[in-house]
XYZ file of C-alpha atoms in Angstrom:
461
model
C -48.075 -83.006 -168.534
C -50.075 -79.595 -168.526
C -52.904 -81.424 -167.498
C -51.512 -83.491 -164.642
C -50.115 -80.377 -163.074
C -53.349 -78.672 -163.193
C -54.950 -81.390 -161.532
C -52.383 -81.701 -158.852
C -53.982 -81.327 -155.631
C -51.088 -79.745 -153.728
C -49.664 -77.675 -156.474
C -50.117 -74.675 -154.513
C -47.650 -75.800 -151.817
C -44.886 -76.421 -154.339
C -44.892 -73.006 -156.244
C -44.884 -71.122 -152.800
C -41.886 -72.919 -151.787
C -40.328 -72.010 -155.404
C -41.393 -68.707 -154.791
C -39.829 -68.082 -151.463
C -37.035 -69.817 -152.634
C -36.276 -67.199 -155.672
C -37.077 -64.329 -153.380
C -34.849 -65.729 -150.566
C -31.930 -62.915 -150.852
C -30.295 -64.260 -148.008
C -29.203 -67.427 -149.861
C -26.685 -65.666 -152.017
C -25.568 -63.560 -149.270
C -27.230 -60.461 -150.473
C -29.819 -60.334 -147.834
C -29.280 -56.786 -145.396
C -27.444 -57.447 -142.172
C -29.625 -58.813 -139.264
C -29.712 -61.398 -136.565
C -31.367 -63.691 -138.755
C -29.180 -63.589 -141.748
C -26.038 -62.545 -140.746
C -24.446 -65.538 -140.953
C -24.454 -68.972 -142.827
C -26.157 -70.335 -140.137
C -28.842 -67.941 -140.198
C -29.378 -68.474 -143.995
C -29.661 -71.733 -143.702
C -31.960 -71.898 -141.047
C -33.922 -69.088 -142.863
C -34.191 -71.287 -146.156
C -35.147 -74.410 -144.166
C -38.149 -72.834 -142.790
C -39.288 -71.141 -146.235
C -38.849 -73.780 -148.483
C -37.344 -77.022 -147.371
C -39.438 -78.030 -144.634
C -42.453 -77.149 -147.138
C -41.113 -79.698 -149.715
C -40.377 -81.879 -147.138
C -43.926 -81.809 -145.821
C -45.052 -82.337 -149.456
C -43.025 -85.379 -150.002
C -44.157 -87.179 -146.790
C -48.039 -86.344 -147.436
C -47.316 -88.612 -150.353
C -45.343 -91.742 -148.442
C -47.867 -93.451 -146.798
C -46.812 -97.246 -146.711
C -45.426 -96.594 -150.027
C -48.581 -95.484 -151.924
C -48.995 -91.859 -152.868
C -51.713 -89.522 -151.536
C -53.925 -89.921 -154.476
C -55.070 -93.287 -153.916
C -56.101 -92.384 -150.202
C -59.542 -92.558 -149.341
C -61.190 -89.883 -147.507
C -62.714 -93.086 -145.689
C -60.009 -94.961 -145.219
C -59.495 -97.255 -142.136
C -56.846 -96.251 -139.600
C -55.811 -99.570 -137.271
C -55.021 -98.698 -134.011
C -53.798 -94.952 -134.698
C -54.918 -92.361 -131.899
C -55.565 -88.606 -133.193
C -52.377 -87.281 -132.020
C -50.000 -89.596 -133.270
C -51.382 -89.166 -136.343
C -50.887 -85.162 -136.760
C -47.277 -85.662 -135.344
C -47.059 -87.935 -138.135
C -47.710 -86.367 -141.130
C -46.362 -82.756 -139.215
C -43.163 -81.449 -140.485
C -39.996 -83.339 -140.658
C -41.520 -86.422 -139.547
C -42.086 -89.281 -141.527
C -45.056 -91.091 -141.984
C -43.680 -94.312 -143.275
C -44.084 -96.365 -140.318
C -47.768 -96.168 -139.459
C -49.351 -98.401 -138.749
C -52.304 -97.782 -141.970
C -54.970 -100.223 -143.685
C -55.258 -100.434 -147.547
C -57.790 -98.072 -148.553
C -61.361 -98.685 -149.112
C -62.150 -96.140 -151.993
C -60.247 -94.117 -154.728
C -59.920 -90.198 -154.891
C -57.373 -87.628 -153.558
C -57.119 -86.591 -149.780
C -57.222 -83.006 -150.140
C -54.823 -80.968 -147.771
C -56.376 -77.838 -147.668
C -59.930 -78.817 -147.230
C -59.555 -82.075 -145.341
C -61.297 -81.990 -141.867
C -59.429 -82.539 -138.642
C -58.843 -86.046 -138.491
C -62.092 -86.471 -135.749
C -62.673 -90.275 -134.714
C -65.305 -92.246 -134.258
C -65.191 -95.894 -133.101
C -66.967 -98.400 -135.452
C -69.132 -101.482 -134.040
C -66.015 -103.842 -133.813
C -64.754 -101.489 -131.398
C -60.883 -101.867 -132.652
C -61.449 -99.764 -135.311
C -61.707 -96.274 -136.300
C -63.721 -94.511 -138.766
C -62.196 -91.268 -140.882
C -65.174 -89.284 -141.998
C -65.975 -87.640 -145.068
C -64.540 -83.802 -144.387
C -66.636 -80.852 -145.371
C -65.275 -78.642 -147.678
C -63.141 -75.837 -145.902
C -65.867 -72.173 -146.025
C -64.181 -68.878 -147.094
C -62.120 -67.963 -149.524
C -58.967 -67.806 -147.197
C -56.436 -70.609 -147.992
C -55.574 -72.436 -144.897
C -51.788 -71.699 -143.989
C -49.336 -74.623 -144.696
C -46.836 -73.684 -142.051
C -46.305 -71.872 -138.709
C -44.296 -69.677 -140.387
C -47.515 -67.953 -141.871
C -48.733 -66.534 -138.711
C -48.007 -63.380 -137.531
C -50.576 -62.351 -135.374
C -50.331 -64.256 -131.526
C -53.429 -63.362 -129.061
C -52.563 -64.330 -125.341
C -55.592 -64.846 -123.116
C -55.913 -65.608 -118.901
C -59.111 -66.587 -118.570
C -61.219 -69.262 -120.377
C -64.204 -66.528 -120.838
C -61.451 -64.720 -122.761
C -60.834 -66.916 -124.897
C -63.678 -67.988 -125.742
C -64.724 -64.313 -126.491
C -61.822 -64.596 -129.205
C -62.674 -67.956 -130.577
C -66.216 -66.518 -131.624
C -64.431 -63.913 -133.622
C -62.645 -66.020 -135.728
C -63.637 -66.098 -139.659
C -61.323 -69.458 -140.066
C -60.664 -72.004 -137.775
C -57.864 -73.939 -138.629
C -57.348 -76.363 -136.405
C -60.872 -77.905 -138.247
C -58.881 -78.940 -141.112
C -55.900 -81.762 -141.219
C -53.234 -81.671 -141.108
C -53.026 -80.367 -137.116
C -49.685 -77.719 -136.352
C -46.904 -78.962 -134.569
C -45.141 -77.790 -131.749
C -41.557 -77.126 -130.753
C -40.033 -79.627 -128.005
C -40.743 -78.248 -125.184
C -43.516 -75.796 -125.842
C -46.383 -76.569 -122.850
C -48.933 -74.067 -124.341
C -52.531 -74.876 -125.551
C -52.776 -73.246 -128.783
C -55.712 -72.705 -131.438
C -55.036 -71.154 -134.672
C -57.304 -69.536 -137.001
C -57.867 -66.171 -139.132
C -59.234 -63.026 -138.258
C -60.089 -60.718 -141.325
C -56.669 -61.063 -143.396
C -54.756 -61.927 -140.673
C -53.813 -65.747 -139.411
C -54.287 -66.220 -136.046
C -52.683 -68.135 -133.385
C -54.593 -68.050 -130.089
C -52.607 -69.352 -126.638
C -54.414 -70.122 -123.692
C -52.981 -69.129 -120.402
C -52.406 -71.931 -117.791
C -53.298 -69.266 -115.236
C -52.948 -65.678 -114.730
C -50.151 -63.597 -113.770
C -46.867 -61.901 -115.394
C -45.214 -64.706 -114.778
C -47.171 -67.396 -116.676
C -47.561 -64.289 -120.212
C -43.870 -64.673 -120.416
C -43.669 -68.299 -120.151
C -46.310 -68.728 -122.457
C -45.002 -65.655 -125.101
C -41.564 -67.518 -124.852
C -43.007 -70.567 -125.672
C -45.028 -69.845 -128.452
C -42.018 -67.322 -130.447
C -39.988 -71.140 -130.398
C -43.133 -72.997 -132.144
C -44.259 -69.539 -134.674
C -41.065 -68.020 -135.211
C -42.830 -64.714 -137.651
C -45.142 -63.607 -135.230
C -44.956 -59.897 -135.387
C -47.449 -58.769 -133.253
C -49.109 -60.530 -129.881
C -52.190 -58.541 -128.146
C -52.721 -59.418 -124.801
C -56.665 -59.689 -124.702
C -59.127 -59.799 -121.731
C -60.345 -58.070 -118.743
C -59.364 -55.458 -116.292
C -59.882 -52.852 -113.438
C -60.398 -49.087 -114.399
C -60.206 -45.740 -112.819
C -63.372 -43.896 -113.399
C -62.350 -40.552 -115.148
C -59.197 -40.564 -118.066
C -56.505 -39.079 -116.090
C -56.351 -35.168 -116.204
C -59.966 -34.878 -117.832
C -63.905 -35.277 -117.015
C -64.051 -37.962 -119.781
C -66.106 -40.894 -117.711
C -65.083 -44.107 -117.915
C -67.591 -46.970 -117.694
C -67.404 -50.878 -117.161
C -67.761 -52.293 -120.531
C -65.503 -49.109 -121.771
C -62.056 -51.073 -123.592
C -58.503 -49.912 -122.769
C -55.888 -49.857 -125.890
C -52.042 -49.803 -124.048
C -49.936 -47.486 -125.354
C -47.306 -48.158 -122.805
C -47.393 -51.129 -119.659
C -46.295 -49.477 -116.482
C -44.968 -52.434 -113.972
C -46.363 -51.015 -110.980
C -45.452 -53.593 -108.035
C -41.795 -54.112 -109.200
C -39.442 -52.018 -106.359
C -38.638 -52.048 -102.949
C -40.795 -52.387 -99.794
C -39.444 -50.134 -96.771
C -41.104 -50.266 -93.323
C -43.478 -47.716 -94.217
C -43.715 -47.602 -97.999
C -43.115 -48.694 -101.108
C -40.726 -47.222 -103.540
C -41.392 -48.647 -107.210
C -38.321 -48.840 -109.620
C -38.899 -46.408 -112.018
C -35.185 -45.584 -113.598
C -34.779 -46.232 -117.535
C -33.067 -49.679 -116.971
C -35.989 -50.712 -114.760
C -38.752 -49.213 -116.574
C -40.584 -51.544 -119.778
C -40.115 -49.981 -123.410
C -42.470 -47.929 -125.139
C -43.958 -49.212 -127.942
C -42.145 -49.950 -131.303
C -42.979 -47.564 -134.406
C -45.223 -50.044 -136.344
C -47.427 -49.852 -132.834
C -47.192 -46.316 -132.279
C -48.179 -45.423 -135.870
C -51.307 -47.139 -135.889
C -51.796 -46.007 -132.220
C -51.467 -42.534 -133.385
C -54.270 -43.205 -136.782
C -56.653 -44.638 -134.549
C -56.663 -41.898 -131.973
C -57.456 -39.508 -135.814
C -61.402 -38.857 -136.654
C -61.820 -41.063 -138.621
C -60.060 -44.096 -138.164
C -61.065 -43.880 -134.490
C -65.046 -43.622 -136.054
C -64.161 -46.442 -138.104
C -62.687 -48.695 -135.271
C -66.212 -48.005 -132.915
C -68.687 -49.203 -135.491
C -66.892 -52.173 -136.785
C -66.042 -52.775 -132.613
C -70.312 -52.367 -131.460
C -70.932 -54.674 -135.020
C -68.539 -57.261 -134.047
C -70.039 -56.979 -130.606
C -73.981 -57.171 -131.941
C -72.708 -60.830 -133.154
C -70.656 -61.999 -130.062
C -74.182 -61.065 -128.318
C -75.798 -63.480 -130.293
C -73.672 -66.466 -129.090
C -75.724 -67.577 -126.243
C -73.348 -69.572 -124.483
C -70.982 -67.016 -124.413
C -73.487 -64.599 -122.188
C -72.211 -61.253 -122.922
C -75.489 -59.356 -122.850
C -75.019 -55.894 -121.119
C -75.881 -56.620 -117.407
C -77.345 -53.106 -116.992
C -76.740 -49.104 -115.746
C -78.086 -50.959 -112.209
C -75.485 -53.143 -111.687
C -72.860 -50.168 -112.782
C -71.775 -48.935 -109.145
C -68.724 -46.402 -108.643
C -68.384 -45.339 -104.921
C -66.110 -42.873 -103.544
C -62.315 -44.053 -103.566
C -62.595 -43.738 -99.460
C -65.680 -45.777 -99.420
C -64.701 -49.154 -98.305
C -66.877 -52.577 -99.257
C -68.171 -53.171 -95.911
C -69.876 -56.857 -97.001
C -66.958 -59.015 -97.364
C -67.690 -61.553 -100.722
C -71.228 -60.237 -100.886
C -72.373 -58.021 -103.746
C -72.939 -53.969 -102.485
C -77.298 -54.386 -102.626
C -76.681 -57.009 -100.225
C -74.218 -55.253 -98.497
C -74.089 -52.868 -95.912
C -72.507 -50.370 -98.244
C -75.123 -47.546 -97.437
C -73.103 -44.945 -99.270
C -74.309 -43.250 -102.220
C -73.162 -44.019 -105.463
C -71.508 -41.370 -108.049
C -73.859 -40.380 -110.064
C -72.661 -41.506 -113.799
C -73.671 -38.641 -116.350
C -73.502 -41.658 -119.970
C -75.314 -44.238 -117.210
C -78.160 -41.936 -116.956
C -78.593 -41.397 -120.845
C -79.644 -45.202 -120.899
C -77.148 -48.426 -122.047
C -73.721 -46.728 -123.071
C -72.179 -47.545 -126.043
C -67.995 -49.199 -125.307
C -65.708 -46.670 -125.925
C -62.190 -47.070 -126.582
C -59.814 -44.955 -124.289
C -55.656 -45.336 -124.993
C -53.265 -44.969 -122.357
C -50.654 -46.197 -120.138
C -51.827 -49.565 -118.599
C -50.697 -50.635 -114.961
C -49.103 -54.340 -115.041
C -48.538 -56.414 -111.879
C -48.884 -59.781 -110.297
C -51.139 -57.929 -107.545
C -54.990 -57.524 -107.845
C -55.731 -54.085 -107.697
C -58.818 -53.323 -104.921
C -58.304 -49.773 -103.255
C -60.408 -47.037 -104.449
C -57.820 -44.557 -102.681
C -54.501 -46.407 -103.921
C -55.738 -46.524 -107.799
C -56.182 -42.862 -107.615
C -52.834 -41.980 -106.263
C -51.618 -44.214 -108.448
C -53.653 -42.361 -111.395
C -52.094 -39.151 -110.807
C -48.584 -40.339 -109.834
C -48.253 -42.495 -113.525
C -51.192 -41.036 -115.827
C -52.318 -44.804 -115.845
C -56.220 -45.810 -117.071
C -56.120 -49.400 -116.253
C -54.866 -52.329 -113.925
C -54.162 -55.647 -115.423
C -51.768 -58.586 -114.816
C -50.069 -59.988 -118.244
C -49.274 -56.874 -120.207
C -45.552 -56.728 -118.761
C -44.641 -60.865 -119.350
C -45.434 -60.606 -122.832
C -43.911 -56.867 -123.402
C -40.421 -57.829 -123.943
C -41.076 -60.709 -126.057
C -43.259 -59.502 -128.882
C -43.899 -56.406 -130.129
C -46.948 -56.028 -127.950
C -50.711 -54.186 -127.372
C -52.812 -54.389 -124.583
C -56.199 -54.614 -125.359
C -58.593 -55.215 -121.863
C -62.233 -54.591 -121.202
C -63.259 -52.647 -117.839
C -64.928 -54.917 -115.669
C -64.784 -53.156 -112.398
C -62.930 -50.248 -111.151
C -60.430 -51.301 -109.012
C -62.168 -50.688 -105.444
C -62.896 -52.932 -102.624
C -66.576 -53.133 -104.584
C -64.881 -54.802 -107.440
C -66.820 -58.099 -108.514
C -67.449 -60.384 -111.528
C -70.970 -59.496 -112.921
C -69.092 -57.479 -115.865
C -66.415 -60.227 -116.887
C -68.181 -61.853 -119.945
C -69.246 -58.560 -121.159
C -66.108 -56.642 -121.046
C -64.508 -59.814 -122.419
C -66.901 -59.420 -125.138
C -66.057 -55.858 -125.869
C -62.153 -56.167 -125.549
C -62.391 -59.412 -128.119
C -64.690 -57.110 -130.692
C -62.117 -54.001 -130.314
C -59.075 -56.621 -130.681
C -60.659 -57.803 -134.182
C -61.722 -54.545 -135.001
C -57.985 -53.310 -134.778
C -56.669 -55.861 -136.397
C -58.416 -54.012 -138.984
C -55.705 -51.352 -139.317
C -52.667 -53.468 -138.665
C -51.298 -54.437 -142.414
C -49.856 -57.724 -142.532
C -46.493 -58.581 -144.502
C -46.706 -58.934 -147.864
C -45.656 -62.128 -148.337
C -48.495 -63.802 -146.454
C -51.267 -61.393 -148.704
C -52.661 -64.225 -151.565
């Protein structure tokens, strides 16, 4: 018997669900009062989640036309059975008893932590489709069984974004079989993967805007029910100087939110605009989790710590050539005065007629700058931000470093940090030739924060 269990592929999958099980408080009642498990309802849907929908998942990898998992071949013959309908298949809670398999063609185990996602290829009869040998799953990092085991959601608007993030990934989950479900009626795109010690759910935006981050956070708390912590990664407009100091700000510079400051939510009178700014109207601060770690990487050292691991993680995103986030160069790096209007329509300024003279830049003229990190309130709103004169005012009126456009959907959903690379500053110059860099450097400051942020100890193996 000793030596059957050792050999059992999946073994791992049945002694966490034991283990949750006996550490499951809330299943004698004992567990502290909360939303969650406050009521037999709660515990029940609590203990689902942890451990019944794990064994349940366990028992239907077996059932496949009535022969267990260990006579599958990991080039077996799948009639007629599309990619899709496969992962819902064998996801949890759904049976895999009626499809539609062949008989296998070879002996051994189908492993479900190393098997490859389940990628098709049509043989010469045409009817027919081929499931390839997987390769063995890199890292040390065991992939997670369940949604359940992600904590960490990053929310992105913009393809570039995204991709930024995907290169950053140490794991990439959605590789390996079985594929994560969804719950009905969840539209987002997801990929899911792990960052450092952290696994990592990744949603991609249908398009930009306040209103699409909070369809899109609401979504994805229904399908990953523990996330703990969503950044909101990307781009964004800066002012030039960190309010009340000479400390420059550059494109390519990353802002870290430590408050969202919904700046086009009021009233609009004849001749002005009044934003809603009372306590009921105004967007939370932070929680304390958030503001400690806010407050230790703002410290010497930590915030030493978070620039080198940021320009390392950087020196590799470089690397990816498709991804194009070189540094496009101190040239290209134009701040005009805040009453010096674009006078060239879509054209960039050099083939403009803006004849003005730049502001001289004191860390452009030392050469390629470094990203720095600057914290601080960012502005949040479904408008695009292109007035030299009214980010200013709005600079001194709200102490606010950046202008972006999901921060305030996803702030009252998760427990949230904005993390958004400069890419122009705000003005009627404002253009794209710093998008895939500043993506670049907010996706390398994102992973080099996630650094700091400790996940629960549960999900540390």
């Amino acid at each position: 018997m000793s030596t059957k269990w050792d050999n059992f592929t999946h073994k791992n999958i049945f002694t966490d669900a034991v283990e949750e099980c006996l550490r499951f408080d809330g299943l004698m009642g004992k567990a502290p009062s909360s939303d969650s498990l406050d009521s037999h309802a709660g515990r029940r849907e609590m203990l689902h989640r942890r451990v019944v929908s794990r064994l349940e998942w366990l028992n239907r990898s077996f059932l496949v036309r009535g022969k267990k998992t260990s006579y599958l071949s990991a080039k077996r013959v799948a009639s007629g059975l599309a990619l899709d309908t496969y992962c819902q298949a064998t996801e949890y809670g759904t049976s895999t008893t009626n499809t539609n398999l062949d008989q296998p063609s070879l002996n051994g185990p189908l492993d479900i932590h190393t098997q490859s996602s389940i990628n098709y290829h049509s043989s010469v009869k045409g009817s027919r489709y081929i499931l390839p040998t997987a390769p063995k799953q890199s890292g040390k990092r065991k992939r997670p069984i369940h949604q359940g085991d992600f904590e960490i959601a990053i929310i992105c608007a913009l393809t570039i974004e995204a991709d930024a993030i995907e290169a950053q990934f140490d794991n990439h989950w959605d590789d390996y079989w079985p594929c994560y479900g969804k719950a009905t009626g969840d539209s987002n795109a997801y990929t899911t993967g792990s960052i450092g010690p952290h696994n990592v759910v990744l949603i991609h935006m249908p398009g930009m805007g306040k209103g699409s981050a909070a369809s899109v956070a609401a979504n994805c708390r229904g399908s990953f029910p523990d996330i703990k912590l969503a950044i909101v990664v990307g781009v964004c407009g800066t002012v030039p100087f960190v309010p009340g100091t000479n400390e420059e700000i550059v494109l390519g510079d990353v802002i870290v939110s430590d408050g969202i400051v919904q700046y086009d939510l009021g009233r609009r009178h004849p001749d002005r605009f009044e934003r809603k700014d009372t306590l009921l109207d105004s967007l939370g601060r932070p929680n304390t989790e958030i503001r400690g770690i806010l407050a230790k990487l703002r410290g010497i050292r930590s915030r030493k710590t978070l620039h080198s691991n940021m320009s390392s993680y950087l020196d590799e995103l470089r690397k990816e050539t498709e991804l194009k986030a070189e540094y496009p160069g101190t040239q290209t790096d134009k701040l005009f005065a805040a009453t010096c209007h674009h006078a060239g329509g879509s054209m960039l300024c050099q083939m403009s007629e803006c004849r003005d003279q730049p502001v001289f830049r004191h860390r452009l003229a030392q050469g390629t700058p470094q990203p720095a990190v600057h914290f601080g309130l960012i502005a949040s709103g479904d408008t695009v931000m292109k007035s030299g004169e009214e980010r200013d005012a709005m600079s001194r009126r709200e102490n606010v470093v950046g202008f972006e456009m999901e921060g305030a959907g996803v702030w009252d959903i998760f427990p949230c940090v904005v993390i958004k690379g400069a890419c122009d500053y705000a003005d009627s110059h404002k253009t794209k030739v710093f998008q895939r860099y500043a993506a670049a450097t907010a996706a390398s400051c994102a992973k080099a924060f996630l650094n700091h942020w400790v996940p629960s100890v549960r999900d540390r193996k």
